[in-house]
Each structure stands twice: as C-alpha cells, then as structure tokens.
C-alpha cells in the first residue's frame, strides 16, 4: 500500500489506519468482548503489513497493553510503522488537567514499551471547556511541554463537535486532527474542518467510515450510528444505499470506505478492527471496483448528511 505525508509531521502513512478501539475490548460501545488472544492474533497480522498506521488511545481499555505485547514479540515497532495514541483522563476520573496528561503519556509509553510517541492527540476535548483545556495547568500546555521535552514528536486533537475542533485548529499548535463519524456516507458535517485543516497544512485523519459498524454490517443488523440508535430516516437512507449497492454487486462497506478514501484532503481513514481477517477484507473493500453509476446513486443520498445527522 502506498504511503503519503501525514501533513507536516515528516511521517508517512498508509491511506488506511488500523483503529484499535474495538480491539481493546469495549462491549459497551461495540456490543462484544475481545479476548487478549484474539487481539494479539489481530495485531500480529497488522504488524505483517501492508497497512502501517495504527491508532490507539490511553482509554481504549486493554488496547495499549495488547499492542505493547505484540510489539515486544515483534522486537519493537517495525520500520515504517506509525503509531499514534491519545491522552485521556483515567477511567475512574474526570481529571483532564495537565498533570493527568503527563500521567496518561507515561502510562501509554510504559504499556506500549516505547520511549517516545510519534503523535499524541488530545482525546475528546468536548469533555472540558476550551478555556479549561487551553488555560494554565491545562492539557494543551502539558502537551506542548511534552513536545518541547522530546517525549512527543507531534501533537494532534481528536474529537467530535466540529465547531469546537475548528477552535482547536485556530491555535495553530497541532500537526494532525482526528474527526470521527462526521465524514461518512451518512454524515459529512466535518467538511468545514477538512477544508480548514487543508488550508493550514494540518493532517486530517478520518475515523469510523462505517459509523461504528452500521455501514459494514447493514442497518438492520447494526442500527446504531456513532454508538447510539440512529434516527428512522437515517436507517431508511442507509437501506436505500444498501439497495443501490446490491444492484451493482458492490458491498455497502466498499462504498463506505471508498467514500472516505476518495476525498484527497483526508490523509488516512481509520477502520476499527479486532479480527486478523479484517486486514485482507479491508484491502479488498478498498480496491473493490465501484462504477460511476453507483456513485451517481449514492452521492445524492449521502448529501442529506452534509449538515450532520448526529
Ligand atoms: N475521538 C476519537 O479520537 C475517535 C472516535 C471514534 C473512533 N476513533 C478511532 O477510529 C477507529 C474507527 O472507528 P470505530 O472502530 O469506532 O468504527 P468503524 O471503523 O466505523 O467500525 C468498526 C466496526 O466495524 C467492524 N468491521 C470493520 N471491518 C469489517 C469488515 N471487513 N467486516 C465486518 N465488520 C468489520 C469492526 O468489527 P470487528 O471488531 O469485528 O473487526 C467494528 O465493529 C477507532 O477504532 C478508533 O481507533 C477515534
């Protein structure tokens, strides 16, 4: 798989990134548990390539520890791989202070078995006010210090609400930005963020092209979008997309993944996975031929979500 620059970080990444939120075992979000053995089998397959970009977080339950075990077995992060993580409050706390960010980073380094982080994101900053996050003693100040100390190479911000994310970009402190569930076949409310990031030379990373599962399993198997029940009109719209895909013999997931991959301002698309076979399936979906006629059917159905559905 070819690589491309991750904005101005100096890193090169594949257009698809392995998301590890399900792999940490997160039943309240995905509806199933993932054993350590299954996660390790998945990670061993991931480390064989050709997808060389991995996303994790301090709070994806057991994900970082499992990644650390797989990296240890492999003798470290293979050359060319990029691993990004995120700073979080502890699971039993809402402390998102600068001191907590330092602890979060040290926990991540220890679990992953690394001595520095290539990219560290401020995770879900909607959990505190912009003023709290950017004020003295807050998480943003700590992240900048960690970068100045050489513990972290690049800074990012990873969250949901687009207006808030635009405010973070205005700081001109971040080299990368993660948005999730807001540039998909269902919802494209991240478009202003994609534009702004592009103008600033910030790498835009798009998470959850399947909306957390609906656009790969189908709306009648997985009626949640972005981890919560979707509105009936959204389900109907996705059913219409599914029918259009079936008429062309194309999996809905191929269209959902390629909808993100074909946006040239997206540096990488993060697909969550917790099974070894997902790597080959994802590559097949990414390469599935999609006729222009199908895009002609899908794009108007998708466009309803330009102002957002969540
Ligand atoms: N705030 C943030 O920073 C933020 C928020 C959301 C997401 N993210 C990142 O973005 C990643 C992607 O988001 P997501 O994982 O929530 O949602 P997603 O990528 O839209 O969907 C993941 C779901 O799709 C399933 N899946 C993937 N490929 C499949 C295939 N070929 N066949 C059948 N099922 C398939 C996975 O199942 P299996 O588990 O069975 O493989 C999982 O249940 C996350 O993992 C995380 O790394 C970040």
CSV table of C-alpha atoms and ligand atoms in Angstrom, one decimal:
chain,number,residue,atom,x,y,z
A,1,UNK,CA,0.0,0.0,0.0
A,2,UNK,CA,1.4,3.4,-1.0
A,3,UNK,CA,2.1,5.9,1.7
A,4,UNK,CA,1.6,9.7,1.8
A,5,UNK,CA,2.8,12.5,4.1
A,6,UNK,CA,0.9,13.0,7.3
A,7,UNK,CA,0.6,16.7,6.9
A,8,UNK,CA,3.9,18.4,8.0
A,9,UNK,CA,4.8,15.8,10.6
A,10,UNK,CA,7.6,14.3,8.5
A,11,UNK,CA,5.8,10.9,8.9
A,12,UNK,CA,4.4,8.9,6.0
A,13,UNK,CA,1.2,6.9,6.5
A,14,UNK,CA,-1.0,4.5,4.6
A,15,UNK,CA,-4.4,5.8,3.4
A,16,UNK,CA,-6.0,3.3,5.8
A,17,UNK,CA,-5.2,3.2,9.5
A,18,UNK,CA,-5.9,0.3,11.9
A,19,UNK,CA,-8.3,1.6,14.6
A,20,UNK,CA,-7.9,-0.3,17.9
A,21,UNK,CA,-10.9,0.9,19.8
A,22,UNK,CA,-12.8,-2.5,19.4
A,23,UNK,CA,-9.6,-4.4,19.9
A,24,UNK,CA,-9.2,-3.1,23.5
A,25,UNK,CA,-12.5,-4.9,24.3
A,26,UNK,CA,-15.2,-2.2,24.6
A,27,UNK,CA,-18.5,-4.1,24.8
A,28,UNK,CA,-20.5,-1.0,25.9
A,29,UNK,CA,-19.6,0.6,22.5
A,30,UNK,CA,-19.4,-2.3,20.1
A,31,UNK,CA,-21.6,-5.0,21.8
A,32,UNK,CA,-19.0,-7.7,22.1
A,33,UNK,CA,-15.9,-8.5,24.1
A,34,UNK,CA,-12.5,-9.3,22.5
A,35,UNK,CA,-10.1,-11.7,24.2
A,36,UNK,CA,-6.4,-11.0,24.6
A,37,UNK,CA,-5.7,-14.0,22.3
A,38,UNK,CA,-7.9,-12.6,19.5
A,39,UNK,CA,-6.5,-9.1,19.9
A,40,UNK,CA,-2.9,-10.5,19.7
A,41,UNK,CA,-3.7,-12.6,16.7
A,42,UNK,CA,-5.1,-9.4,15.0
A,43,UNK,CA,-2.1,-7.3,16.0
A,44,UNK,CA,0.3,-10.0,14.7
A,45,UNK,CA,-1.5,-9.8,11.4
A,46,UNK,CA,-1.4,-6.0,11.5
A,47,UNK,CA,2.4,-6.0,12.0
A,48,UNK,CA,2.9,-8.0,8.9
A,49,UNK,CA,1.5,-5.1,6.8
A,50,UNK,CA,0.8,-3.6,4.4
A,51,UNK,CA,-1.3,-1.2,6.5
A,52,UNK,CA,1.4,0.6,8.6
A,53,UNK,CA,-0.6,3.2,10.5
A,54,UNK,CA,-2.1,2.3,13.9
A,55,UNK,CA,-4.4,4.4,16.1
A,56,UNK,CA,-4.9,3.8,19.8
A,57,UNK,CA,-5.7,5.7,23.0
A,58,UNK,CA,-4.9,5.6,26.7
A,59,UNK,CA,-8.6,4.8,27.3
A,60,UNK,CA,-9.4,2.1,24.8
A,61,UNK,CA,-9.5,-0.3,27.7
A,62,UNK,CA,-6.8,-3.0,27.2
A,63,UNK,CA,-5.7,-1.8,23.7
A,64,UNK,CA,-2.4,-0.2,24.5
A,65,UNK,CA,-1.2,-3.1,26.7
A,66,UNK,CA,-2.1,-5.6,24.0
A,67,UNK,CA,-0.3,-3.5,21.4
A,68,UNK,CA,2.7,-3.4,23.7
A,69,UNK,CA,2.7,-7.2,24.0
A,70,UNK,CA,2.6,-7.6,20.2
A,71,UNK,CA,5.3,-5.0,19.7
A,72,UNK,CA,7.5,-6.8,22.2
A,73,UNK,CA,7.1,-10.1,20.4
A,74,UNK,CA,7.9,-8.4,17.1
A,75,UNK,CA,11.0,-6.7,18.6
A,76,UNK,CA,9.5,-3.3,18.5
A,77,UNK,CA,7.6,-1.2,16.0
A,78,UNK,CA,8.6,-2.4,12.6
A,79,UNK,CA,10.3,0.2,10.4
A,80,UNK,CA,7.9,2.5,8.6
A,81,UNK,CA,5.1,1.9,11.0
A,82,UNK,CA,3.4,4.9,12.6
A,83,UNK,CA,1.6,4.5,16.0
A,84,UNK,CA,-0.4,7.3,17.4
A,85,UNK,CA,-2.1,7.5,20.8
A,86,UNK,CA,-4.2,9.9,22.8
A,87,UNK,CA,-4.2,11.4,26.2
A,88,UNK,CA,-7.2,10.8,28.4
A,89,UNK,CA,-8.5,11.0,32.0
A,90,UNK,CA,-8.2,7.8,34.0
A,91,UNK,CA,-11.2,5.5,33.6
A,92,UNK,CA,-12.5,6.3,37.1
A,93,UNK,CA,-11.9,10.1,37.0
A,94,UNK,CA,-12.8,13.2,35.1
A,95,UNK,CA,-9.4,14.9,35.9
A,96,UNK,CA,-8.1,16.1,32.5
A,97,UNK,CA,-5.5,18.5,33.9
A,98,UNK,CA,-2.0,19.0,32.6
A,99,UNK,CA,-0.7,16.7,35.3
A,100,UNK,CA,-3.1,14.0,34.2
A,101,UNK,CA,-1.9,14.4,30.6
A,102,UNK,CA,1.6,13.7,31.8
A,103,UNK,CA,0.5,10.6,33.7
A,104,UNK,CA,-1.5,9.5,30.7
A,105,UNK,CA,1.5,9.8,28.4
A,106,UNK,CA,3.8,7.9,30.8
A,107,UNK,CA,1.2,5.1,31.2
A,108,UNK,CA,1.0,4.9,27.4
A,109,UNK,CA,4.8,4.7,27.0
A,110,UNK,CA,5.0,2.0,29.6
A,111,UNK,CA,2.2,-0.1,28.1
A,112,UNK,CA,3.4,0.3,24.6
A,113,UNK,CA,7.1,-0.3,25.5
A,114,UNK,CA,8.2,2.9,23.7
A,115,UNK,CA,10.4,5.8,24.9
A,116,UNK,CA,8.6,8.5,22.8
A,117,UNK,CA,5.4,9.0,20.9
A,118,UNK,CA,5.2,9.8,17.2
A,119,UNK,CA,1.8,11.5,17.6
A,120,UNK,CA,-0.1,12.3,20.7
A,121,UNK,CA,-3.7,13.6,20.4
A,122,UNK,CA,-5.8,15.4,23.0
A,123,UNK,CA,-8.7,12.9,23.1
A,124,UNK,CA,-12.3,14.0,23.1
A,125,UNK,CA,-11.8,17.6,24.3
A,126,UNK,CA,-15.5,18.0,24.4
A,127,UNK,CA,-15.1,16.6,28.0
A,128,UNK,CA,-13.9,20.0,29.2
A,129,UNK,CA,-14.3,23.6,28.1
A,130,UNK,CA,-12.0,25.1,25.6
A,131,UNK,CA,-10.8,27.6,28.2
A,132,UNK,CA,-10.1,24.8,30.7
A,133,UNK,CA,-8.2,22.9,28.0
A,134,UNK,CA,-6.1,25.8,26.9
A,135,UNK,CA,-5.6,27.7,30.2
A,136,UNK,CA,-2.6,27.5,32.5
A,137,UNK,CA,-2.1,24.0,34.0
A,138,UNK,CA,-4.4,22.6,31.4
A,139,UNK,CA,-3.9,19.6,29.0
A,140,UNK,CA,-2.8,21.7,26.0
A,141,UNK,CA,0.0,23.4,27.9
A,142,UNK,CA,1.2,20.0,29.1
A,143,UNK,CA,1.2,18.6,25.6
A,144,UNK,CA,3.3,21.5,24.3
A,145,UNK,CA,5.8,20.9,27.2
A,146,UNK,CA,6.0,17.2,26.4
A,147,UNK,CA,6.8,18.0,22.8
A,148,UNK,CA,9.4,20.5,23.9
A,149,UNK,CA,10.9,17.9,26.1
A,150,UNK,CA,11.1,15.4,23.2
A,151,UNK,CA,8.7,12.9,24.7
A,152,UNK,CA,6.2,13.5,22.0
A,153,UNK,CA,7.1,14.3,18.4
A,154,UNK,CA,3.8,15.7,17.0
A,155,UNK,CA,0.6,17.0,18.6
A,156,UNK,CA,-3.0,16.4,17.5
A,157,UNK,CA,-6.5,16.8,18.6
A,158,UNK,CA,-9.2,14.1,18.3
A,159,UNK,CA,-12.8,14.8,18.9
A,160,UNK,CA,-16.4,15.1,17.7
A,161,UNK,CA,-18.1,18.6,17.7
A,162,UNK,CA,-16.9,20.4,14.6
A,163,UNK,CA,-17.2,23.9,15.9
A,164,UNK,CA,-15.0,23.0,18.8
A,165,UNK,CA,-12.5,21.3,16.6
A,166,UNK,CA,-12.3,24.4,14.4
A,167,UNK,CA,-11.4,26.4,17.6
A,168,UNK,CA,-8.5,24.0,18.3
A,169,UNK,CA,-7.2,24.3,14.7
A,170,UNK,CA,-7.2,28.1,15.2
A,171,UNK,CA,-4.5,27.7,17.8
A,172,UNK,CA,-2.1,26.6,15.1
A,173,UNK,CA,-0.5,24.2,17.6
A,174,UNK,CA,-1.5,20.8,16.1
A,175,UNK,CA,0.0,18.9,13.2
A,176,UNK,CA,-2.9,16.5,12.9
A,177,UNK,CA,-6.6,16.3,13.6
A,178,UNK,CA,-8.9,13.3,14.0
A,179,UNK,CA,-12.6,13.6,13.4
A,180,UNK,CA,-15.0,10.6,13.6
A,181,UNK,CA,-18.4,9.6,12.2
A,182,UNK,CA,-18.7,13.0,10.5
A,183,UNK,CA,-17.3,12.3,7.1
A,184,UNK,CA,-19.2,9.1,6.0
A,185,UNK,CA,-21.9,8.1,3.6
A,186,UNK,CA,-24.4,9.2,6.4
A,187,UNK,CA,-22.9,12.4,7.8
A,188,UNK,CA,-20.5,14.9,6.2
A,189,UNK,CA,-20.6,17.7,8.7
A,190,UNK,CA,-16.8,17.5,9.0
A,191,UNK,CA,-16.4,19.2,5.6
A,192,UNK,CA,-15.6,22.7,7.1
A,193,UNK,CA,-13.0,21.0,9.3
A,194,UNK,CA,-11.5,19.2,6.3
A,195,UNK,CA,-11.2,22.5,4.4
A,196,UNK,CA,-9.7,24.4,7.3
A,197,UNK,CA,-7.2,21.6,8.1
A,198,UNK,CA,-6.2,21.5,4.4
A,199,UNK,CA,-5.6,25.3,4.3
A,200,UNK,CA,-3.4,25.1,7.4
A,201,UNK,CA,-1.4,22.1,6.3
A,202,UNK,CA,-2.8,20.0,9.2
A,203,UNK,CA,-3.2,16.3,8.5
A,204,UNK,CA,-6.9,15.4,8.6
A,205,UNK,CA,-7.5,11.8,9.8
A,206,UNK,CA,-11.0,10.4,9.4
A,207,UNK,CA,-12.3,7.8,11.9
A,208,UNK,CA,-15.2,5.4,11.7
A,209,UNK,CA,-16.0,5.2,8.0
A,210,UNK,CA,-18.6,2.6,8.9
A,211,UNK,CA,-20.2,4.8,11.6
A,212,UNK,CA,-19.0,2.3,14.2
A,213,UNK,CA,-20.4,-0.7,12.3
A,214,UNK,CA,-23.7,0.1,10.6
A,215,UNK,CA,-22.2,0.7,7.2
A,216,UNK,CA,-20.4,-2.6,7.2
A,217,UNK,CA,-22.9,-4.9,8.9
A,218,UNK,CA,-26.0,-3.2,7.4
A,219,UNK,CA,-28.6,-1.0,9.2
A,220,UNK,CA,-30.9,-3.9,10.1
A,221,UNK,CA,-28.1,-5.8,11.9
A,222,UNK,CA,-26.4,-2.7,13.4
A,223,UNK,CA,-29.0,0.0,13.9
A,224,UNK,CA,-26.6,2.2,15.9
A,225,UNK,CA,-24.7,5.1,14.2
A,226,UNK,CA,-21.9,6.7,16.1
A,227,UNK,CA,-22.5,4.3,19.1
A,228,UNK,CA,-26.2,5.4,19.6
A,229,UNK,CA,-29.5,4.4,18.0
A,230,UNK,CA,-29.9,6.1,14.6
A,231,UNK,CA,-32.9,8.0,13.6
A,232,UNK,CA,-35.5,6.2,11.5
A,233,UNK,CA,-34.9,8.5,8.5
A,234,UNK,CA,-31.1,7.7,8.7
A,235,UNK,CA,-31.9,3.9,8.7
A,236,UNK,CA,-34.1,4.4,5.7
A,237,UNK,CA,-31.5,6.3,3.9
A,238,UNK,CA,-28.9,3.6,4.6
A,239,UNK,CA,-31.3,0.9,3.4
A,240,UNK,CA,-31.6,2.8,0.1
A,241,UNK,CA,-27.8,2.9,-0.1
A,242,UNK,CA,-27.7,-0.8,0.6
A,243,UNK,CA,-30.2,-1.5,-2.2
A,244,UNK,CA,-28.2,0.7,-4.7
A,245,UNK,CA,-25.0,-1.2,-3.8
A,246,UNK,CA,-26.7,-4.6,-4.1
A,247,UNK,CA,-28.0,-3.6,-7.5
A,248,UNK,CA,-24.4,-3.1,-8.6
A,249,UNK,CA,-23.0,-6.1,-6.7
A,250,UNK,CA,-20.9,-3.9,-4.5
A,251,UNK,CA,-20.7,-4.3,-0.7
A,252,UNK,CA,-22.0,-1.3,1.2
A,253,UNK,CA,-18.8,-1.4,3.1
A,254,UNK,CA,-16.7,-0.9,0.0
A,255,UNK,CA,-18.7,2.3,-0.9
A,256,UNK,CA,-18.5,3.5,2.7
A,257,UNK,CA,-14.7,3.0,2.9
A,258,UNK,CA,-14.0,4.4,-0.5
A,259,UNK,CA,-16.3,7.4,0.1
A,260,UNK,CA,-13.6,8.5,2.6
A,261,UNK,CA,-10.6,7.2,0.6
A,262,UNK,CA,-11.6,9.2,-2.5
A,263,UNK,CA,-11.5,12.5,-0.6
A,264,UNK,CA,-8.0,13.7,-1.4
A,265,UNK,CA,-7.8,16.0,1.6
A,266,UNK,CA,-8.1,13.1,4.0
A,267,UNK,CA,-4.6,11.8,5.0
A,268,UNK,CA,-5.8,8.5,6.3
A,269,UNK,CA,-9.1,6.7,7.2
A,270,UNK,CA,-9.2,4.8,10.5
A,271,UNK,CA,-11.1,1.5,10.3
A,272,UNK,CA,-11.7,-0.2,13.7
A,273,UNK,CA,-11.0,-4.0,13.7
A,274,UNK,CA,-10.5,-6.8,16.1
A,275,UNK,CA,-10.0,-9.9,13.9
A,276,UNK,CA,-7.0,-10.9,11.9
A,277,UNK,CA,-9.0,-11.4,8.7
A,278,UNK,CA,-10.0,-7.7,8.7
A,279,UNK,CA,-6.8,-6.6,7.1
A,280,UNK,CA,-7.3,-8.6,3.9
A,281,UNK,CA,-11.0,-7.8,3.9
A,282,UNK,CA,-10.3,-4.1,4.3
A,283,UNK,CA,-7.8,-4.2,1.4
A,284,UNK,CA,-10.4,-6.0,-0.8
A,285,UNK,CA,-13.0,-3.4,0.1
A,286,UNK,CA,-10.6,-0.5,-0.5
A,287,UNK,CA,-9.9,-1.9,-4.0
A,288,UNK,CA,-13.4,-3.1,-5.0
A,289,UNK,CA,-14.3,-1.5,-8.4
A,290,UNK,CA,-17.2,0.9,-7.9
A,291,UNK,CA,-18.9,2.1,-11.1
A,292,UNK,CA,-19.6,5.8,-11.6
A,293,UNK,CA,-23.3,4.9,-11.9
A,294,UNK,CA,-23.3,3.7,-8.3
A,295,UNK,CA,-21.6,6.9,-7.1
A,296,UNK,CA,-24.4,8.8,-9.0
A,297,UNK,CA,-26.9,6.9,-6.9
A,298,UNK,CA,-25.1,7.2,-3.6
A,299,UNK,CA,-23.8,10.8,-3.6
A,300,UNK,CA,-27.3,12.4,-3.5
A,301,UNK,CA,-28.4,10.0,-0.7
A,302,UNK,CA,-25.2,10.9,1.2
A,303,UNK,CA,-25.6,14.7,0.6
A,304,UNK,CA,-28.5,14.8,3.0
A,305,UNK,CA,-25.9,14.4,5.8
A,306,UNK,CA,-23.8,17.4,4.8
A,307,UNK,CA,-25.1,19.4,7.7
A,308,UNK,CA,-24.9,16.4,10.0
A,309,UNK,CA,-27.2,13.8,11.5
A,310,UNK,CA,-25.6,13.5,14.9
B,1,LIG,N1,-12.5,10.5,19.4
B,1,LIG,C1,-11.7,9.8,18.7
B,1,LIG,O1,-10.5,10.0,18.6
B,1,LIG,C2,-12.2,8.6,18.0
B,1,LIG,C3,-13.6,8.3,17.9
B,1,LIG,C4,-14.0,7.2,17.2
B,1,LIG,C5,-13.1,6.4,16.6
B,1,LIG,N2,-11.8,6.6,16.6
B,1,LIG,C6,-10.8,5.8,16.0
B,1,LIG,O2,-11.3,5.4,14.7
B,1,LIG,C7,-11.4,4.0,14.7
B,1,LIG,C8,-12.6,3.6,13.8
B,1,LIG,O3,-13.8,3.9,14.5
B,1,LIG,P1,-14.7,2.7,15.0
B,1,LIG,O4,-13.9,1.5,15.2
B,1,LIG,O5,-15.5,3.2,16.2
B,1,LIG,O6,-15.8,2.4,13.8
B,1,LIG,P2,-15.7,1.9,12.3
B,1,LIG,O7,-14.3,1.8,11.9
B,1,LIG,O8,-16.7,2.7,11.6
B,1,LIG,O9,-16.3,0.4,12.6
B,1,LIG,C9,-15.7,-0.6,13.3
B,1,LIG,C10,-16.6,-1.8,13.4
B,1,LIG,O10,-16.6,-2.3,12.0
B,1,LIG,C11,-16.3,-3.7,12.1
B,1,LIG,N3,-15.6,-4.1,10.9
B,1,LIG,C12,-14.5,-3.5,10.4
B,1,LIG,N4,-14.2,-4.0,9.2
B,1,LIG,C13,-15.1,-5.0,9.0
B,1,LIG,C14,-15.3,-6.0,7.9
B,1,LIG,N5,-14.4,-6.0,6.9
B,1,LIG,N6,-16.3,-6.9,8.0
B,1,LIG,C15,-17.1,-6.8,9.1
B,1,LIG,N7,-17.0,-5.9,10.1
B,1,LIG,C16,-16.0,-5.0,10.1
B,1,LIG,C17,-15.5,-3.9,13.3
B,1,LIG,O11,-15.7,-5.2,13.7
B,1,LIG,P3,-14.6,-6.2,14.4
B,1,LIG,O12,-14.3,-5.6,15.7
B,1,LIG,O13,-15.3,-7.5,14.5
B,1,LIG,O14,-13.4,-6.2,13.5
B,1,LIG,C18,-16.1,-2.9,14.3
B,1,LIG,O15,-17.2,-3.4,14.9
B,1,LIG,C19,-11.5,3.5,16.1
B,1,LIG,O16,-11.2,2.1,16.2
B,1,LIG,C20,-10.5,4.4,16.8
B,1,LIG,O17,-9.2,4.0,16.6
B,1,LIG,C21,-11.3,7.7,17.3
